[in-house]
Short mmCIF file of C-alpha atoms in Angstrom, two decimals:
data_model
loop_
_atom_site.label_atom_id
_atom_site.label_comp_id
_atom_site.label_asym_id
_atom_site.label_seq_id
_atom_site.Cartn_x
_atom_site.Cartn_y
_atom_site.Cartn_z
CA MET A 18 -1.11 19.65 -19.94
CA ASN A 19 -4.76 19.82 -18.98
CA LYS A 20 -5.47 22.07 -16.01
CA ASN A 21 -8.58 20.01 -15.27
CA GLN A 22 -6.65 16.75 -15.24
CA LEU A 23 -7.05 16.35 -11.49
CA SER A 24 -10.74 17.15 -11.30
CA ARG A 25 -12.47 14.26 -9.54
CA ARG A 26 -15.91 15.89 -9.68
CA ASN A 27 -16.47 14.62 -13.19
CA PHE A 28 -15.15 11.13 -12.50
CA LEU A 29 -18.37 9.38 -13.43
CA GLU A 30 -18.31 11.06 -16.84
CA LYS A 31 -14.77 9.87 -17.56
CA THR A 32 -15.24 6.17 -18.10
CA ALA A 33 -14.37 4.07 -21.10
CA LEU A 34 -14.25 0.37 -21.77
CA ILE A 35 -10.86 -1.29 -21.54
CA GLY A 36 -9.71 -4.59 -22.91
CA ALA A 37 -6.20 -5.35 -21.71
CA ALA A 38 -6.66 -5.88 -17.99
CA GLY A 39 -10.30 -6.87 -17.71
CA VAL A 40 -12.22 -7.01 -14.47
CA VAL A 41 -10.28 -8.72 -11.71
CA GLY A 42 -11.72 -10.51 -8.72
CA MET A 43 -10.43 -12.55 -5.83
CA SER A 44 -11.60 -16.07 -5.14
CA ALA A 45 -14.18 -15.90 -2.41
CA LEU A 46 -14.40 -18.05 0.66
CA SER A 47 -16.78 -20.88 0.05
CA SER A 48 -19.67 -22.05 2.22
CA CYS A 49 -20.45 -20.79 5.70
CA SER A 50 -20.01 -24.18 7.29
CA LYS A 51 -17.25 -24.88 9.76
CA SER A 52 -15.53 -27.16 7.30
CA SER A 53 -12.27 -26.01 5.78
CA LYS A 54 -12.75 -23.28 3.19
CA ALA A 55 -10.82 -22.24 0.12
CA VAL A 56 -8.38 -19.38 0.56
CA ASP A 57 -7.31 -16.76 -1.95
CA TYR A 58 -3.64 -17.79 -1.98
CA GLU A 59 -1.21 -20.25 -0.49
CA PHE A 60 0.22 -19.17 2.83
CA PRO A 61 3.94 -18.38 2.86
CA PRO A 62 6.22 -20.36 5.16
CA LEU A 63 6.58 -18.21 8.27
CA LEU A 64 10.30 -18.77 8.76
CA ASP A 65 12.45 -16.91 11.25
CA SER A 66 15.04 -16.35 8.53
CA ALA A 67 15.20 -17.02 4.80
CA PRO A 68 16.98 -20.24 3.84
CA ASP A 69 20.59 -20.04 2.71
CA GLY A 70 21.14 -19.91 -1.01
CA LYS A 71 22.62 -17.89 -3.79
CA THR A 72 23.75 -14.34 -3.07
CA LEU A 73 21.03 -11.82 -3.89
CA ARG A 74 21.79 -8.23 -4.83
CA ALA A 75 19.13 -5.52 -4.48
CA GLY A 76 18.71 -1.95 -5.63
CA LEU A 77 16.53 0.67 -3.91
CA VAL A 78 14.40 3.15 -5.88
CA GLY A 79 13.08 5.82 -3.53
CA CYS A 80 15.52 6.81 -0.78
CA GLY A 81 13.22 8.34 1.80
CA ASN A 82 12.70 6.97 5.30
CA ARG A 83 10.41 4.13 4.18
CA GLY A 84 12.68 3.15 1.34
CA THR A 85 15.77 3.11 3.54
CA GLY A 86 13.84 1.16 6.17
CA ALA A 87 12.65 -1.36 3.57
CA ALA A 88 16.25 -1.86 2.42
CA LEU A 89 17.34 -2.60 5.99
CA ASN A 90 14.40 -4.99 6.41
CA PHE A 91 15.56 -6.83 3.28
CA LEU A 92 19.11 -7.12 4.60
CA ALA A 93 17.78 -8.53 7.90
CA ALA A 94 15.85 -11.31 6.13
CA GLY A 95 18.75 -13.76 5.80
CA LYS A 96 22.35 -14.35 4.81
CA ASP A 97 24.20 -13.25 1.67
CA LEU A 98 21.84 -10.37 0.94
CA HIS A 99 23.37 -7.15 -0.36
CA LEU A 100 22.18 -3.66 -1.24
CA VAL A 101 24.23 -2.52 -4.22
CA ALA A 102 22.47 0.51 -5.76
CA LEU A 103 20.41 3.57 -4.84
CA ALA A 104 18.18 5.82 -6.94
CA ASP A 105 16.00 8.82 -6.20
CA VAL A 106 14.83 11.92 -8.02
CA PHE A 107 16.85 14.05 -5.56
CA GLU A 108 20.62 13.79 -5.11
CA ASP A 109 20.48 14.82 -1.43
CA LYS A 110 18.04 12.00 -0.72
CA VAL A 111 20.44 9.48 -2.21
CA TRP A 112 23.40 10.63 -0.11
CA ASP A 113 21.27 10.93 3.03
CA SER A 114 20.09 7.34 2.60
CA ARG A 115 23.64 6.17 1.89
CA ASP A 116 24.87 7.86 5.07
CA LYS A 117 22.13 6.20 7.15
CA LEU A 118 23.02 2.85 5.64
CA LEU A 119 26.71 3.39 6.36
CA LYS A 120 25.86 3.82 10.03
CA GLN A 121 24.36 0.33 9.83
CA ARG A 122 27.58 -0.94 8.18
CA VAL A 123 25.97 -1.14 4.75
CA GLU A 124 28.10 0.47 2.06
CA VAL A 125 26.62 1.11 -1.36
CA PRO A 126 29.28 1.92 -4.02
CA GLU A 127 29.18 5.57 -5.04
CA LYS A 128 29.24 4.57 -8.70
CA ASN A 129 25.88 2.88 -8.17
CA CYS A 130 24.15 5.98 -6.78
CA PHE A 131 21.81 7.73 -9.22
CA TRP A 132 19.42 10.67 -9.15
CA GLY A 133 16.93 12.35 -11.46
CA PHE A 134 13.61 11.25 -12.97
CA ASP A 135 15.38 8.55 -14.98
CA ALA A 136 17.58 7.32 -12.12
CA TYR A 137 15.64 4.07 -11.93
CA LYS A 138 16.69 3.26 -15.48
CA SER A 139 20.36 3.59 -14.53
CA LEU A 140 19.81 1.44 -11.46
CA LEU A 141 18.27 -1.32 -13.58
CA GLU A 142 21.49 -1.49 -15.59
CA VAL A 143 23.41 -2.53 -12.46
CA ASP A 144 23.96 -6.25 -11.87
CA LEU A 145 21.19 -6.99 -9.38
CA ASP A 146 18.43 -9.52 -8.71
CA ILE A 147 15.83 -7.54 -6.79
CA VAL A 148 14.41 -4.02 -6.99
CA ILE A 149 12.80 -2.37 -3.95
CA LEU A 150 10.28 0.26 -5.10
CA ALA A 151 9.48 2.88 -2.47
CA THR A 152 9.00 6.18 -4.30
CA PRO A 153 5.81 8.25 -4.03
CA PRO A 154 3.05 5.86 -5.20
CA HIS A 155 2.32 7.80 -8.41
CA PHE A 156 5.48 6.37 -9.96
CA ARG A 157 4.91 2.78 -8.86
CA PRO A 158 3.19 1.45 -12.02
CA MET A 159 5.89 2.87 -14.29
CA HIS A 160 8.78 1.65 -12.14
CA PHE A 161 7.19 -1.77 -11.63
CA ASP A 162 6.76 -2.27 -15.35
CA ALA A 163 10.39 -1.28 -15.99
CA ALA A 164 11.66 -3.67 -13.29
CA VAL A 165 9.66 -6.60 -14.67
CA GLN A 166 10.74 -5.78 -18.21
CA ALA A 167 14.30 -6.03 -16.88
CA LYS A 168 13.37 -9.44 -15.36
CA LYS A 169 14.00 -8.41 -11.77
CA HIS A 170 12.22 -9.69 -8.69
CA VAL A 171 10.41 -6.84 -6.94
CA PHE A 172 9.43 -5.62 -3.52
CA LEU A 173 6.54 -3.24 -4.11
CA GLU A 174 5.57 -0.80 -1.38
CA LYS A 175 1.91 -0.04 -0.87
CA PRO A 176 -0.15 1.68 -2.15
CA VAL A 177 0.76 0.49 -5.63
CA CYS A 178 -0.87 3.35 -7.57
CA VAL A 179 -3.01 6.47 -7.17
CA ASP A 180 -5.65 6.08 -9.89
CA PRO A 181 -7.66 3.44 -11.79
CA VAL A 182 -5.37 3.53 -14.83
CA GLY A 183 -2.39 2.83 -12.58
CA ALA A 184 -4.21 -0.05 -10.86
CA ARG A 185 -4.89 -1.74 -14.17
CA GLN A 186 -1.29 -1.23 -15.22
CA ILE A 187 -0.10 -2.92 -12.02
CA ILE A 188 -2.44 -5.86 -12.70
CA ALA A 189 -1.20 -6.21 -16.27
CA THR A 190 2.44 -6.05 -15.15
CA ALA A 191 1.74 -8.64 -12.44
CA LYS A 192 0.63 -11.02 -15.20
CA LYS A 193 3.93 -10.41 -16.99
CA ALA A 194 5.83 -11.15 -13.78
CA GLU A 195 3.94 -14.42 -13.36
CA ASN A 196 4.73 -15.45 -16.93
CA LEU A 197 8.42 -14.70 -16.35
CA GLY A 198 8.55 -16.71 -13.12
CA LEU A 199 9.42 -13.66 -11.03
CA THR A 200 8.53 -13.07 -7.39
CA VAL A 201 6.77 -9.86 -6.36
CA ILE A 202 6.04 -9.20 -2.68
CA THR A 203 4.16 -6.09 -1.57
CA GLY A 204 4.21 -3.98 1.58
CA THR A 205 0.85 -5.17 2.92
CA GLN A 206 2.68 -6.57 5.90
CA ARG A 207 -0.40 -7.76 7.78
CA ARG A 208 -0.63 -10.62 5.28
CA HIS A 209 2.83 -11.65 6.49
CA GLN A 210 2.20 -10.98 10.19
CA ARG A 211 1.94 -14.22 12.12
CA ASP A 212 -0.97 -13.29 14.38
CA TYR A 213 -3.04 -11.96 11.46
CA VAL A 214 -2.27 -15.05 9.35
CA GLU A 215 -3.28 -17.47 12.10
CA THR A 216 -6.46 -15.51 12.84
CA TYR A 217 -7.34 -15.55 9.16
CA LYS A 218 -6.89 -19.33 9.05
CA GLN A 219 -9.34 -19.67 11.94
CA VAL A 220 -11.93 -17.51 10.17
CA ALA A 221 -11.42 -19.29 6.85
CA SER A 222 -12.08 -22.56 8.70
CA GLY A 223 -15.47 -21.26 9.83
CA ALA A 224 -14.69 -20.09 13.37
CA ILE A 225 -17.17 -17.22 13.19
CA GLY A 226 -19.57 -18.74 10.69
CA GLU A 227 -20.82 -16.80 7.68
CA LEU A 228 -19.35 -13.30 7.45
CA THR A 229 -22.04 -10.65 7.77
CA SER A 230 -20.32 -7.29 8.24
CA ALA A 231 -17.06 -5.54 9.00
CA LYS A 232 -15.45 -2.28 9.92
CA ALA A 233 -11.99 -0.90 9.30
CA PHE A 234 -10.54 2.14 10.99
CA TRP A 235 -7.35 4.18 11.14
CA MET A 236 -7.57 7.41 13.12
CA GLN A 237 -4.40 9.25 14.12
CA SER A 238 -2.78 12.64 14.51
CA HIS A 239 -1.58 14.60 11.48
CA VAL A 240 1.40 13.23 9.60
CA TRP A 241 4.43 14.91 8.08
CA PHE A 242 4.23 17.76 5.61
CA ARG A 243 6.63 20.37 4.27
CA THR A 244 6.10 24.04 3.54
CA ARG A 245 7.62 25.51 0.42
CA GLU A 246 11.18 26.78 0.61
CA GLU A 247 12.70 29.59 -1.42
CA GLY A 248 14.06 28.39 -4.74
CA TRP A 249 11.85 25.33 -5.01
CA SER A 250 10.00 25.02 -8.29
CA ASP A 251 6.42 23.75 -8.40
CA MET A 252 7.59 20.22 -9.20
CA GLU A 253 10.30 20.14 -6.54
CA TYR A 254 7.93 21.42 -3.88
CA MET A 255 5.29 18.82 -4.68
CA LEU A 256 7.80 15.98 -4.78
CA ARG A 257 9.33 17.00 -1.44
CA ASN A 258 5.82 17.38 0.00
CA TRP A 259 4.33 14.43 -1.89
CA ASN A 260 2.30 13.16 1.05
CA SER A 261 0.04 16.23 0.68
CA PHE A 262 -0.85 15.93 -3.02
CA CYS A 263 -3.35 13.44 -4.39
CA TRP A 264 -1.58 12.92 -7.71
CA LEU A 265 1.55 11.76 -5.89
CA GLY A 266 0.22 9.94 -2.82
CA GLY A 267 -3.43 9.23 -3.57
CA ASP A 268 -4.70 10.76 -0.29
CA PHE A 269 -4.23 9.04 3.04
CA ILE A 270 -7.12 6.63 2.50
CA LEU A 271 -4.58 4.96 0.18
CA ASP A 272 -1.35 5.72 2.00
CA THR A 273 -2.32 4.31 5.41
CA HIS A 274 -5.94 3.15 5.54
CA VAL A 275 -5.34 0.80 2.60
CA HIS A 276 -3.84 -1.62 5.16
CA ASN A 277 -7.19 -1.97 6.94
CA ILE A 278 -9.12 -2.09 3.67
CA ASP A 279 -6.79 -4.84 2.47
CA VAL A 280 -7.42 -6.89 5.62
CA VAL A 281 -11.19 -6.71 5.12
CA ASN A 282 -10.85 -7.73 1.46
CA TRP A 283 -8.59 -10.58 2.56
CA PHE A 284 -10.99 -11.93 5.19
CA MET A 285 -14.04 -11.38 2.99
CA GLY A 286 -12.28 -13.15 0.15
CA LYS A 287 -13.30 -10.57 -2.43
CA HIS A 288 -13.45 -6.87 -3.23
CA PRO A 289 -16.60 -4.77 -2.67
CA GLU A 290 -19.08 -4.16 -5.47
CA GLU A 291 -19.69 -0.49 -4.74
CA ALA A 292 -18.96 2.32 -2.32
CA ILE A 293 -20.73 5.39 -1.02
CA GLY A 294 -19.06 7.77 1.38
CA PHE A 295 -18.08 11.23 2.42
CA GLY A 296 -15.10 13.10 3.76
CA GLY A 297 -13.69 16.55 4.20
CA ARG A 298 -10.80 18.84 5.01
CA ALA A 299 -10.59 20.74 8.28
CA ARG A 300 -6.98 21.10 9.45
CA ARG A 301 -4.49 20.36 6.67
CA LEU A 302 -2.10 23.20 5.81
CA THR A 303 -0.75 22.10 2.42
CA GLY A 304 -1.84 20.17 -0.65
CA ASP A 305 -5.29 19.13 -1.84
CA GLN A 306 -6.21 16.14 0.32
CA TYR A 307 -8.86 15.41 2.94
CA ASP A 308 -8.52 15.08 6.72
CA PHE A 309 -11.18 12.40 7.14
CA PHE A 310 -13.15 9.75 5.25
CA SER A 311 -16.19 7.63 6.07
CA VAL A 312 -17.08 5.04 3.44
CA ASP A 313 -19.54 2.16 3.28
CA PHE A 314 -18.23 -0.65 1.07
CA ASP A 315 -20.94 -3.01 -0.18
CA TYR A 316 -19.70 -6.58 -0.70
CA GLY A 317 -23.05 -7.84 -1.96
CA ASN A 318 -25.74 -10.04 -0.39
CA GLY A 319 -26.28 -7.54 2.40
CA VAL A 320 -22.65 -7.64 3.59
CA SER A 321 -20.92 -4.30 4.04
CA SER A 322 -17.89 -2.76 5.73
CA HIS A 323 -17.83 0.63 7.37
CA SER A 324 -14.43 2.10 6.62
CA PHE A 325 -13.40 5.28 8.41
CA SER A 326 -10.14 7.16 8.79
CA ARG A 327 -8.89 10.52 10.06
CA GLN A 328 -5.65 12.46 10.51
CA ILE A 329 -6.29 15.36 12.91
CA ASP A 330 -4.51 16.32 16.14
CA GLY A 331 -6.38 16.30 19.44
CA CYS A 332 -8.97 13.66 18.56
CA ALA A 333 -9.72 10.13 19.79
CA ASN A 334 -7.52 7.66 17.92
CA GLN A 335 -7.87 3.96 17.15
CA LEU A 336 -6.56 1.52 14.59
CA GLY A 337 -7.71 -1.90 13.47
CA GLU A 338 -10.37 -4.06 11.91
CA LEU A 339 -13.44 -6.01 13.01
CA ILE A 340 -15.13 -8.86 11.13
CA ILE A 341 -18.53 -10.10 12.33
CA GLY A 342 -20.04 -13.48 11.50
CA THR A 343 -23.13 -15.50 12.33
CA GLU A 344 -21.25 -17.39 15.07
CA GLY A 345 -18.92 -14.75 16.49
CA TYR A 346 -16.55 -11.97 15.58
CA THR A 347 -12.84 -11.18 15.43
CA ASN A 348 -10.44 -8.27 15.65
CA CYS A 349 -8.57 -9.99 12.76
CA LYS A 350 -5.29 -9.72 14.63
CA ASN A 351 -5.28 -12.15 17.54
CA THR A 352 -8.69 -12.89 19.07
CA ILE A 353 -11.94 -14.60 18.09
CA PHE A 354 -15.01 -13.96 20.21
CA ASN A 355 -18.30 -15.77 20.71
CA PRO A 356 -21.48 -13.77 20.00
CA ASP A 357 -21.81 -12.99 23.72
CA GLY A 358 -18.33 -11.42 23.82
CA SER A 359 -16.54 -14.27 25.55
CA VAL A 360 -13.23 -15.32 24.05
CA LYS A 361 -13.31 -18.36 21.77
CA TRP A 362 -9.66 -18.33 20.61
CA THR A 363 -6.54 -16.23 21.01
CA TYR A 364 -3.21 -16.21 19.24
CA GLU A 365 -0.37 -17.37 21.48
CA TYR A 366 2.54 -14.94 21.36
CA PRO A 367 6.08 -15.87 22.38
CA LYS A 368 6.79 -15.63 26.09
CA ASN A 369 9.53 -13.71 27.84
CA LYS A 370 11.96 -15.18 30.38
CA ASP A 371 9.33 -14.75 33.09
CA GLY A 372 6.85 -16.85 31.16
CA ARG A 373 4.63 -13.90 30.28
CA SER A 374 3.34 -13.18 26.81
CA THR A 375 5.39 -10.62 24.91
CA GLY A 376 2.32 -9.49 22.99
CA VAL A 377 4.32 -9.23 19.77
CA VAL A 378 5.09 -11.71 17.01
CA LYS A 379 8.51 -13.34 16.97
CA VAL A 380 9.57 -11.76 13.68
CA SER A 381 8.60 -8.22 12.65
CA PRO A 382 6.18 -8.34 9.72
CA TYR A 383 8.36 -5.74 7.99
CA VAL A 384 11.14 -8.31 7.97
CA GLN A 385 8.83 -11.30 7.48
CA GLU A 386 7.65 -10.04 4.10
CA HIS A 387 11.28 -9.88 2.92
CA ILE A 388 11.91 -13.36 4.32
CA HIS A 389 9.01 -14.46 2.12
CA LEU A 390 10.55 -12.64 -0.87
CA VAL A 391 13.97 -14.24 -0.45
CA THR A 392 12.52 -17.67 0.36
CA ALA A 393 10.37 -17.66 -2.77
CA ILE A 394 13.37 -16.76 -4.92
CA ARG A 395 15.81 -19.22 -3.36
CA THR A 396 13.37 -22.13 -3.37
CA ASN A 397 12.19 -21.36 -6.91
CA THR A 398 8.55 -21.06 -5.83
CA PRO A 399 7.50 -17.73 -7.37
CA VAL A 400 4.84 -15.63 -5.66
CA VAL A 401 3.26 -12.52 -7.17
CA GLU A 402 1.20 -10.43 -4.73
CA ALA A 403 0.90 -7.31 -6.89
CA GLU A 404 -2.57 -8.02 -8.29
CA ARG A 405 -4.29 -8.47 -4.94
CA THR A 406 -2.62 -5.31 -3.62
CA ALA A 407 -3.77 -3.44 -6.74
CA VAL A 408 -7.30 -4.68 -5.99
CA SER A 409 -7.13 -3.34 -2.42
CA THR A 410 -5.61 -0.07 -3.62
CA LEU A 411 -8.40 0.28 -6.18
CA THR A 412 -10.91 -0.41 -3.41
CA ALA A 413 -9.47 2.57 -1.52
CA ILE A 414 -9.59 4.67 -4.71
CA MET A 415 -13.27 3.72 -5.10
CA GLY A 416 -13.92 4.99 -1.58
CA ARG A 417 -11.93 8.16 -2.21
CA THR A 418 -13.82 8.82 -5.44
CA SER A 419 -17.18 8.44 -3.72
CA ALA A 420 -16.16 10.84 -0.96
CA TYR A 421 -14.75 13.39 -3.41
CA THR A 422 -17.79 13.32 -5.71
CA GLY A 423 -20.62 12.51 -3.32
CA GLN A 424 -21.74 9.75 -5.67
CA LYS A 425 -22.17 6.01 -5.34
CA VAL A 426 -19.29 4.40 -7.26
CA THR A 427 -19.25 0.83 -8.54
CA TRP A 428 -16.36 -1.55 -9.08
CA ASP A 429 -17.13 -1.81 -12.78
CA GLU A 430 -16.91 1.98 -13.07
CA MET A 431 -13.50 1.90 -11.42
CA MET A 432 -12.31 -0.83 -13.76
CA THR A 433 -13.34 1.19 -16.82
CA SER A 434 -12.39 4.66 -15.59
CA THR A 435 -9.86 6.65 -17.64
CA GLU A 436 -8.92 8.80 -14.63
CA LYS A 437 -5.15 9.26 -14.57
CA LEU A 438 -3.66 11.74 -12.11
CA GLY A 439 -0.52 13.78 -12.61
CA PRO A 440 1.32 15.74 -15.30
CA ASP A 441 2.03 14.51 -18.79
CA THR A 442 5.79 14.96 -18.40
CA TYR A 443 8.17 14.99 -15.46
CA GLU A 444 10.65 17.84 -15.20
CA MET A 445 11.72 20.33 -12.59
CA GLY A 446 10.12 23.73 -13.02
CA PRO A 447 6.61 25.19 -13.12
CA VAL A 448 3.65 22.79 -13.31
CA ASP A 449 0.53 23.93 -15.14
CA MET A 450 -1.96 22.13 -12.92
CA GLU A 451 -4.71 23.19 -10.54
CA PHE A 452 -5.32 21.67 -7.12
CA PRO A 453 -8.87 22.46 -5.95
CA ILE A 454 -10.01 20.83 -2.74
CA PRO A 455 -12.69 18.32 -3.81
CA VAL A 456 -16.22 19.45 -2.88
CA PRO A 457 -19.03 16.93 -3.41
CA GLY A 458 -22.47 17.75 -4.75
CA THR A 459 -23.78 21.08 -5.98
CA GLN A 460 -24.34 24.40 -4.24
CA HIS A 461 -27.97 25.07 -3.38
CA LYS A 462 -29.45 28.45 -4.24
CA ALA A 463 -30.13 31.10 -1.63
#
């Protein structure tokens, strides 16, 4: 395999026209008047529980903490929902997940527990209706395509890919899912969170006028990582420490900050046209990723979003989004403000027994998205969210690419890029790849 496969410095030289997927957009909000505006998709029914219906059997691919949590969220979405199969590249991950599930009185038959790089193929041979995909994001396009080929409904964790080739594959597979009448819900839970949804409806109805700018931010302490243990091959180490390697996780601008980027795309009603940004590495101990990003996304017509994120201990932290319009602004979550800062509208949360606001939505968005999944299946009203999540993931990749290279990057360049991260084959053992920390620009002479 090519040792330079992961070089992002030459991204702008690695573009080629594609034909299969084409350039994808999202329908924009219409005029800036306060009349009702078009939205980019129909809102899901925000039910407290999925309606009763046929028994649905699910299999989980990716048995880490998020995967196990997603499986429990699915089981909490309604009645007659069952988890019947587990798959992961590592055997110990499968049994660890099964043990955690057993403690929640969920028993997956041992015969339906699989491990290895092809474990997902064995899982798809089990009698099931739904596949929950929660492996490291690098594998998402491949697993999604296999699940749709097997005519399974899918819950697709974000981010849905790590590179432009993967984004286009997700989009193409989403079209297949639509043609087959399947439902695909993704882990962009803010689009299923009641306060965000109601705030979006207000903005789409013109509550803050014409949108003029935005910012998105996710700053936190460092997240998990693993140091190499004796006996681990290159591949095993990277897979067990996937959150530190760009080819597996896409860098944290995808893994976490994609949520905020997705919200801005959602409220703007479209993806940005170009990005220019920077970032760097200061504190990370493993892998090849950055510690911080600052990216300006240009949505055209003078509208831009400042998108910034950081994962370093001992710094000021904050998380959220802000959308500014000609007649006010919003935090996107629960409040709309007048231009002078006074409150124009707030979301009304459920109240506790003392009549005070709980400050939280009635149903966790992590469960709400699975309620939407089950409801769509049982009412035969298919929904496929994969394309819009691929668009938001590709937006984050555009920002990452600009920061890594120091160049302005356009949407069209992303949609024609041949950049594909990762090895050519998957097997335990040595991996002939290099992992330089991306450095933008060129070195000046002394």
